[in-house]
Amino acid sequence: DAGVTQSPTHLIKTRGQQVTLRCSPKSGHDTVSWYQQALGQGPQFIFQYYEEEERQRGNFPDRFSGHQFPNYSSELNVNALLLGDSALYLCASSPGLYSGELFFGEGSRLTVL
Amino acid sequence: GQQVMQIPQYQHVQEGEDFTTYCNSSTTLSNIQWYKQRPGGHPVFLIQLVKSGEVKKQKRLTFQFGEAKKNSSLHITATQTTDVGTYFCVRQTGANNLFFGTGTRLTVIP
């Protein structure tokens, strides 16, 4: 039973570029959330997807957008990258909106130069 | 705000010593979760506490939820090198929307 998988694991971009990160949830999970974790900080909630719709959103600008596909996988897109977007981006899945426990992937480490 | 504060921010202990991290919120919490993140790893769910005054144990780990549901603690007895990592208390709002605390980074000296 595969857990949450994310790709790519590492990537380097320059300011102004765009990036797409991908996530496949744990088998049987239909809800995906994205978190940003800056170095030395706790994860910060970006948004959550359920039934292919954004259900909740944290305090992140519109440059951050996402999508959920019919197979429950998800993408996180960030436009017009800033240096401050450098972080570990974590995807978490759960079996439903109110299950409590989240299962996290290993993350995608984004460096913006 | 919505953040939960944790103390201490860092803790270095000798292997075999006990360790405790405390979590405080200015508002009443519906529940509190604890996650552990190893260096270079991802957060892993440890436990969820829901009831006022609740105490749960997992081997050497003891979790408590305050009577007023505004604070929580995690106590590790006789730390081991495998306990190294950052421990986060996490506030849940609405539908699986988690707000992570500031975390306590534990270092265990062999």
PDB file of C-alpha atoms in Angstrom:
ATOM      1  CA  ASP A   1       0.000   0.000   0.000  1.00  0.00           C
ATOM      2  CA  ALA A   2       1.771   3.105  -1.239  1.00  0.00           C
ATOM      3  CA  GLY A   3       1.629   6.103   0.977  1.00  0.00           C
ATOM      4  CA  VAL A   4       1.456   9.686  -0.210  1.00  0.00           C
ATOM      5  CA  THR A   5       3.845  10.247  -3.114  1.00  0.00           C
ATOM      6  CA  GLN A   6       5.115  13.592  -4.329  1.00  0.00           C
ATOM      7  CA  SER A   7       7.154  14.700  -7.305  1.00  0.00           C
ATOM      8  CA  PRO A   8       9.619  16.089  -7.947  1.00  0.00           C
ATOM      9  CA  THR A   9      11.593  15.649  -4.741  1.00  0.00           C
ATOM     10  CA  HIS A  10      13.870  18.595  -5.446  1.00  0.00           C
ATOM     11  CA  LEU A  11      13.821  21.400  -7.956  1.00  0.00           C
ATOM     12  CA  ILE A  12      15.493  24.722  -8.583  1.00  0.00           C
ATOM     13  CA  LYS A  13      13.791  27.673 -10.255  1.00  0.00           C
ATOM     14  CA  THR A  14      14.572  31.328 -10.811  1.00  0.00           C
ATOM     15  CA  ARG A  15      12.526  34.320  -9.761  1.00  0.00           C
ATOM     16  CA  GLY A  16       9.505  34.947 -11.968  1.00  0.00           C
ATOM     17  CA  GLN A  17       9.233  31.385 -13.174  1.00  0.00           C
ATOM     18  CA  GLN A  18       6.322  29.057 -12.575  1.00  0.00           C
ATOM     19  CA  VAL A  19       6.355  25.648 -10.906  1.00  0.00           C
ATOM     20  CA  THR A  20       3.989  22.668 -10.714  1.00  0.00           C
ATOM     21  CA  LEU A  21       4.226  20.111  -7.927  1.00  0.00           C
ATOM     22  CA  ARG A  22       2.351  16.835  -7.970  1.00  0.00           C
ATOM     23  CA  CYS A  23       0.853  14.592  -5.311  1.00  0.00           C
ATOM     24  CA  SER A  24      -0.788  11.183  -5.273  1.00  0.00           C
ATOM     25  CA  PRO A  25      -2.729  10.508  -2.088  1.00  0.00           C
ATOM     26  CA  LYS A  26      -2.605   7.355  -0.037  1.00  0.00           C
ATOM     27  CA  SER A  27      -4.812   4.593  -1.394  1.00  0.00           C
ATOM     28  CA  GLY A  28      -8.392   5.084  -0.243  1.00  0.00           C
ATOM     29  CA  HIS A  29      -7.944   8.788   0.510  1.00  0.00           C
ATOM     30  CA  ASP A  30      -9.958  11.395  -1.348  1.00  0.00           C
ATOM     31  CA  THR A  31      -8.889  14.621   0.353  1.00  0.00           C
ATOM     32  CA  VAL A  32      -5.608  16.387  -0.320  1.00  0.00           C
ATOM     33  CA  SER A  33      -4.086  19.343   1.510  1.00  0.00           C
ATOM     34  CA  TRP A  34      -0.952  21.295   0.709  1.00  0.00           C
ATOM     35  CA  TYR A  35       1.429  22.843   3.215  1.00  0.00           C
ATOM     36  CA  GLN A  36       4.470  25.077   2.904  1.00  0.00           C
ATOM     37  CA  GLN A  37       7.294  24.573   5.362  1.00  0.00           C
ATOM     38  CA  ALA A  38      10.054  27.147   5.413  1.00  0.00           C
ATOM     39  CA  LEU A  39      13.370  26.146   6.940  1.00  0.00           C
ATOM     40  CA  GLY A  40      13.109  25.901  10.713  1.00  0.00           C
ATOM     41  CA  GLN A  41       9.383  26.599  10.754  1.00  0.00           C
ATOM     42  CA  GLY A  42       6.257  24.530  11.138  1.00  0.00           C
ATOM     43  CA  PRO A  43       4.136  23.670   8.091  1.00  0.00           C
ATOM     44  CA  GLN A  44       1.695  26.374   7.004  1.00  0.00           C
ATOM     45  CA  PHE A  45      -1.636  25.423   5.442  1.00  0.00           C
ATOM     46  CA  ILE A  46      -2.025  26.502   1.811  1.00  0.00           C
ATOM     47  CA  PHE A  47      -5.292  24.896   0.699  1.00  0.00           C
ATOM     48  CA  GLN A  48      -7.334  21.731   0.687  1.00  0.00           C
ATOM     49  CA  TYR A  49      -9.067  19.857  -2.140  1.00  0.00           C
ATOM     50  CA  TYR A  50     -12.028  17.533  -1.961  1.00  0.00           C
ATOM     51  CA  GLU A  51     -14.262  16.368  -4.787  1.00  0.00           C
ATOM     52  CA  GLU A  52     -12.068  18.310  -7.208  1.00  0.00           C
ATOM     53  CA  GLU A  53     -12.857  21.612  -5.508  1.00  0.00           C
ATOM     54  CA  GLU A  54     -10.823  23.898  -3.278  1.00  0.00           C
ATOM     55  CA  ARG A  55     -12.561  23.641   0.089  1.00  0.00           C
ATOM     56  CA  GLN A  56     -10.417  25.744   2.355  1.00  0.00           C
ATOM     57  CA  ARG A  57      -7.569  28.137   1.840  1.00  0.00           C
ATOM     58  CA  GLY A  58      -4.906  29.515   4.106  1.00  0.00           C
ATOM     59  CA  ASN A  59      -3.319  32.945   3.970  1.00  0.00           C
ATOM     60  CA  PHE A  60      -1.527  32.569   0.637  1.00  0.00           C
ATOM     61  CA  PRO A  61      -1.735  34.852  -2.402  1.00  0.00           C
ATOM     62  CA  ASP A  62      -3.476  33.972  -5.647  1.00  0.00           C
ATOM     63  CA  ARG A  63      -0.100  33.060  -7.150  1.00  0.00           C
ATOM     64  CA  PHE A  64      -0.682  29.758  -5.392  1.00  0.00           C
ATOM     65  CA  SER A  65      -3.297  27.659  -7.122  1.00  0.00           C
ATOM     66  CA  GLY A  66      -4.162  24.030  -7.298  1.00  0.00           C
ATOM     67  CA  HIS A  67      -6.172  21.323  -8.873  1.00  0.00           C
ATOM     68  CA  GLN A  68      -7.535  17.929  -7.966  1.00  0.00           C
ATOM     69  CA  PHE A  69      -8.172  15.269 -10.577  1.00  0.00           C
ATOM     70  CA  PRO A  70     -10.888  12.596 -10.668  1.00  0.00           C
ATOM     71  CA  ASN A  71      -8.392  10.017  -9.375  1.00  0.00           C
ATOM     72  CA  TYR A  72      -7.869  12.269  -6.296  1.00  0.00           C
ATOM     73  CA  SER A  73      -4.320  13.235  -7.225  1.00  0.00           C
ATOM     74  CA  SER A  74      -3.495  16.898  -6.980  1.00  0.00           C
ATOM     75  CA  GLU A  75      -1.224  19.607  -8.299  1.00  0.00           C
ATOM     76  CA  LEU A  76       0.073  22.763  -6.689  1.00  0.00           C
ATOM     77  CA  ASN A  77       1.020  25.602  -9.010  1.00  0.00           C
ATOM     78  CA  VAL A  78       2.977  28.660  -8.023  1.00  0.00           C
ATOM     79  CA  ASN A  79       3.333  31.546 -10.476  1.00  0.00           C
ATOM     80  CA  ALA A  80       5.769  34.446 -10.520  1.00  0.00           C
ATOM     81  CA  LEU A  81       8.108  32.778  -8.055  1.00  0.00           C
ATOM     82  CA  LEU A  82       9.725  34.866  -5.351  1.00  0.00           C
ATOM     83  CA  LEU A  83      12.829  34.088  -3.344  1.00  0.00           C
ATOM     84  CA  GLY A  84      10.585  33.689  -0.313  1.00  0.00           C
ATOM     85  CA  ASP A  85       8.765  30.808  -1.964  1.00  0.00           C
ATOM     86  CA  SER A  86      11.785  28.608  -1.303  1.00  0.00           C
ATOM     87  CA  ALA A  87      10.517  25.913   1.029  1.00  0.00           C
ATOM     88  CA  LEU A  88       9.520  22.302   1.455  1.00  0.00           C
ATOM     89  CA  TYR A  89       6.057  21.768   0.006  1.00  0.00           C
ATOM     90  CA  LEU A  90       4.196  18.986   1.714  1.00  0.00           C
ATOM     91  CA  CYS A  91       1.154  17.179   0.473  1.00  0.00           C
ATOM     92  CA  ALA A  92      -1.114  15.451   2.976  1.00  0.00           C
ATOM     93  CA  SER A  93      -4.057  13.163   2.367  1.00  0.00           C
ATOM     94  CA  SER A  94      -6.941  11.882   4.434  1.00  0.00           C
ATOM     95  CA  PRO A  95     -10.035   9.706   3.970  1.00  0.00           C
ATOM     96  CA  GLY A  96     -12.551  12.510   3.969  1.00  0.00           C
ATOM     97  CA  LEU A  97     -12.721  16.063   5.211  1.00  0.00           C
ATOM     98  CA  TYR A  98     -13.106  15.333   8.923  1.00  0.00           C
ATOM     99  CA  SER A  99     -10.939  12.291   9.540  1.00  0.00           C
ATOM    100  CA  GLY A 100      -8.483  14.117  11.779  1.00  0.00           C
ATOM    101  CA  GLU A 101      -5.206  12.348  11.055  1.00  0.00           C
ATOM    102  CA  LEU A 102      -3.273  13.502   8.007  1.00  0.00           C
ATOM    103  CA  PHE A 103      -0.750  11.383   6.138  1.00  0.00           C
ATOM    104  CA  PHE A 104       2.106  13.436   4.725  1.00  0.00           C
ATOM    105  CA  GLY A 105       4.317  12.797   1.747  1.00  0.00           C
ATOM    106  CA  GLU A 106       8.070  13.284   1.769  1.00  0.00           C
ATOM    107  CA  GLY A 107       7.673  16.718   0.206  1.00  0.00           C
ATOM    108  CA  SER A 108       9.076  18.653  -2.717  1.00  0.00           C
ATOM    109  CA  ARG A 109      12.014  20.891  -1.882  1.00  0.00           C
ATOM    110  CA  LEU A 110      11.801  24.073  -3.986  1.00  0.00           C
ATOM    111  CA  THR A 111      14.713  26.460  -4.215  1.00  0.00           C
ATOM    112  CA  VAL A 112      14.163  29.812  -5.929  1.00  0.00           C
ATOM    113  CA  LEU A 113      17.308  31.649  -7.026  1.00  0.00           C
TER     114      LEU A 113
ATOM    115  CA  GLY B   1      -4.169  34.504  16.400  1.00  0.00           C
ATOM    116  CA  GLN B   2      -4.721  30.909  15.545  1.00  0.00           C
ATOM    117  CA  GLN B   3      -1.233  29.709  16.304  1.00  0.00           C
ATOM    118  CA  VAL B   4      -0.430  27.484  19.222  1.00  0.00           C
ATOM    119  CA  MET B   5       2.760  28.280  21.080  1.00  0.00           C
ATOM    120  CA  GLN B   6       5.189  25.627  22.213  1.00  0.00           C
ATOM    121  CA  ILE B   7       7.966  25.689  24.755  1.00  0.00           C
ATOM    122  CA  PRO B   8      10.794  25.114  24.761  1.00  0.00           C
ATOM    123  CA  GLN B   9      11.826  25.842  21.186  1.00  0.00           C
ATOM    124  CA  TYR B  10      14.887  23.634  21.551  1.00  0.00           C
ATOM    125  CA  GLN B  11      15.808  20.924  24.049  1.00  0.00           C
ATOM    126  CA  HIS B  12      19.030  18.974  24.360  1.00  0.00           C
ATOM    127  CA  VAL B  13      18.934  15.948  26.655  1.00  0.00           C
ATOM    128  CA  GLN B  14      21.291  13.156  27.539  1.00  0.00           C
ATOM    129  CA  GLU B  15      20.081   9.760  26.384  1.00  0.00           C
ATOM    130  CA  GLY B  16      18.011   8.251  29.171  1.00  0.00           C
ATOM    131  CA  GLU B  17      16.774  11.570  30.509  1.00  0.00           C
ATOM    132  CA  ASP B  18      13.139  12.579  30.343  1.00  0.00           C
ATOM    133  CA  PHE B  19      11.770  15.274  28.035  1.00  0.00           C
ATOM    134  CA  THR B  20       8.627  17.382  28.093  1.00  0.00           C
ATOM    135  CA  THR B  21       7.224  19.889  25.622  1.00  0.00           C
ATOM    136  CA  TYR B  22       4.294  22.170  26.374  1.00  0.00           C
ATOM    137  CA  CYS B  23       1.708  23.628  24.053  1.00  0.00           C
ATOM    138  CA  ASN B  24      -0.481  26.641  24.866  1.00  0.00           C
ATOM    139  CA  SER B  25      -3.394  28.256  23.091  1.00  0.00           C
ATOM    140  CA  SER B  26      -5.193  31.497  23.892  1.00  0.00           C
ATOM    141  CA  THR B  27      -8.464  29.960  22.751  1.00  0.00           C
ATOM    142  CA  THR B  28     -10.259  26.768  23.681  1.00  0.00           C
ATOM    143  CA  LEU B  29      -9.366  23.907  21.384  1.00  0.00           C
ATOM    144  CA  SER B  30     -11.811  21.361  20.043  1.00  0.00           C
ATOM    145  CA  ASN B  31      -8.958  18.887  19.896  1.00  0.00           C
ATOM    146  CA  ILE B  32      -5.177  18.795  19.741  1.00  0.00           C
ATOM    147  CA  GLN B  33      -2.974  16.608  17.611  1.00  0.00           C
ATOM    148  CA  TRP B  34       0.717  15.824  17.953  1.00  0.00           C
ATOM    149  CA  TYR B  35       3.069  15.153  15.060  1.00  0.00           C
ATOM    150  CA  LYS B  36       6.748  14.229  14.953  1.00  0.00           C
ATOM    151  CA  GLN B  37       9.091  15.264  12.177  1.00  0.00           C
ATOM    152  CA  ARG B  38      12.502  13.654  11.971  1.00  0.00           C
ATOM    153  CA  PRO B  39      15.366  15.737  10.551  1.00  0.00           C
ATOM    154  CA  GLY B  40      14.938  15.816   6.774  1.00  0.00           C
ATOM    155  CA  GLY B  41      11.639  13.967   7.045  1.00  0.00           C
ATOM    156  CA  HIS B  42       7.954  14.691   6.955  1.00  0.00           C
ATOM    157  CA  PRO B  43       5.443  15.105   9.800  1.00  0.00           C
ATOM    158  CA  VAL B  44       4.076  11.839  11.159  1.00  0.00           C
ATOM    159  CA  PHE B  45       0.877  11.694  13.180  1.00  0.00           C
ATOM    160  CA  LEU B  46       1.325  10.576  16.778  1.00  0.00           C
ATOM    161  CA  ILE B  47      -2.006  11.087  18.503  1.00  0.00           C
ATOM    162  CA  GLN B  48      -5.186  13.140  18.804  1.00  0.00           C
ATOM    163  CA  LEU B  49      -6.664  14.290  22.110  1.00  0.00           C
ATOM    164  CA  VAL B  50     -10.281  15.344  22.284  1.00  0.00           C
ATOM    165  CA  LYS B  51     -11.583  15.206  25.851  1.00  0.00           C
ATOM    166  CA  SER B  52     -10.882  17.659  28.639  1.00  0.00           C
ATOM    167  CA  GLY B  53      -8.183  16.272  30.946  1.00  0.00           C
ATOM    168  CA  GLU B  54      -7.498  13.358  28.623  1.00  0.00           C
ATOM    169  CA  VAL B  55      -4.273  11.377  29.111  1.00  0.00           C
ATOM    170  CA  LYS B  56      -3.007   8.901  26.540  1.00  0.00           C
ATOM    171  CA  LYS B  57       0.122   6.780  26.555  1.00  0.00           C
ATOM    172  CA  GLN B  58       2.138   5.250  23.751  1.00  0.00           C
ATOM    173  CA  LYS B  59       4.983   3.218  25.232  1.00  0.00           C
ATOM    174  CA  ARG B  60       7.389   5.871  26.603  1.00  0.00           C
ATOM    175  CA  LEU B  61       5.254   8.801  25.376  1.00  0.00           C
ATOM    176  CA  THR B  62       2.533  10.365  27.535  1.00  0.00           C
ATOM    177  CA  PHE B  63       0.161  12.963  26.102  1.00  0.00           C
ATOM    178  CA  GLN B  64      -2.101  15.208  28.166  1.00  0.00           C
ATOM    179  CA  PHE B  65      -4.895  17.627  27.294  1.00  0.00           C
ATOM    180  CA  GLY B  66      -5.606  20.345  29.818  1.00  0.00           C
ATOM    181  CA  GLU B  67      -8.846  20.562  31.749  1.00  0.00           C
ATOM    182  CA  ALA B  68      -9.660  23.873  30.055  1.00  0.00           C
ATOM    183  CA  LYS B  69      -8.660  22.468  26.647  1.00  0.00           C
ATOM    184  CA  LYS B  70      -6.212  25.323  26.159  1.00  0.00           C
ATOM    185  CA  ASN B  71      -2.968  23.467  26.737  1.00  0.00           C
ATOM    186  CA  SER B  72      -1.359  20.137  26.127  1.00  0.00           C
ATOM    187  CA  SER B  73       1.901  18.371  26.873  1.00  0.00           C
ATOM    188  CA  LEU B  74       4.005  15.542  25.567  1.00  0.00           C
ATOM    189  CA  HIS B  75       6.321  13.734  27.958  1.00  0.00           C
ATOM    190  CA  ILE B  76       8.933  11.201  26.867  1.00  0.00           C
ATOM    191  CA  THR B  77      10.406   8.935  29.522  1.00  0.00           C
ATOM    192  CA  ALA B  78      14.011   7.760  29.191  1.00  0.00           C
ATOM    193  CA  THR B  79      14.744   9.309  25.816  1.00  0.00           C
ATOM    194  CA  GLN B  80      16.489   7.335  23.108  1.00  0.00           C
ATOM    195  CA  THR B  81      18.380   8.531  20.035  1.00  0.00           C
ATOM    196  CA  THR B  82      15.399   7.477  17.936  1.00  0.00           C
ATOM    197  CA  ASP B  83      13.348  10.195  19.650  1.00  0.00           C
ATOM    198  CA  VAL B  84      15.322  12.918  17.876  1.00  0.00           C
ATOM    199  CA  GLY B  85      13.164  15.271  15.845  1.00  0.00           C
ATOM    200  CA  THR B  86      10.770  18.179  16.058  1.00  0.00           C
ATOM    201  CA  TYR B  87       7.524  17.658  17.918  1.00  0.00           C
ATOM    202  CA  PHE B  88       4.571  19.773  16.833  1.00  0.00           C
ATOM    203  CA  CYS B  89       1.287  20.275  18.573  1.00  0.00           C
ATOM    204  CA  VAL B  90      -1.383  20.974  16.009  1.00  0.00           C
ATOM    205  CA  ARG B  91      -4.691  22.752  16.235  1.00  0.00           C
ATOM    206  CA  GLN B  92      -7.424  21.526  13.951  1.00  0.00           C
ATOM    207  CA  THR B  93     -10.114  23.875  12.697  1.00  0.00           C
ATOM    208  CA  GLY B  94     -12.993  22.891  10.494  1.00  0.00           C
ATOM    209  CA  ALA B  95     -12.323  20.206   7.964  1.00  0.00           C
ATOM    210  CA  ASN B  96      -8.826  18.839   8.568  1.00  0.00           C
ATOM    211  CA  ASN B  97      -7.363  22.342   8.427  1.00  0.00           C
ATOM    212  CA  LEU B  98      -4.313  22.056  10.647  1.00  0.00           C
ATOM    213  CA  PHE B  99      -2.431  24.902  12.284  1.00  0.00           C
ATOM    214  CA  PHE B 100       0.958  23.727  13.426  1.00  0.00           C
ATOM    215  CA  GLY B 101       2.550  25.067  16.565  1.00  0.00           C
ATOM    216  CA  THR B 102       6.047  26.466  16.618  1.00  0.00           C
ATOM    217  CA  GLY B 103       7.508  23.068  17.446  1.00  0.00           C
ATOM    218  CA  THR B 104      10.107  21.806  19.892  1.00  0.00           C
ATOM    219  CA  ARG B 105      13.301  20.465  18.397  1.00  0.00           C
ATOM    220  CA  LEU B 106      14.660  17.607  20.505  1.00  0.00           C
ATOM    221  CA  THR B 107      18.290  16.561  20.377  1.00  0.00           C
ATOM    222  CA  VAL B 108      19.344  13.437  22.250  1.00  0.00           C
ATOM    223  CA  ILE B 109      22.997  13.150  23.132  1.00  0.00           C
ATOM    224  CA  PRO B 110      24.199   9.526  23.207  1.00  0.00           C
TER     225      PRO B 110
END
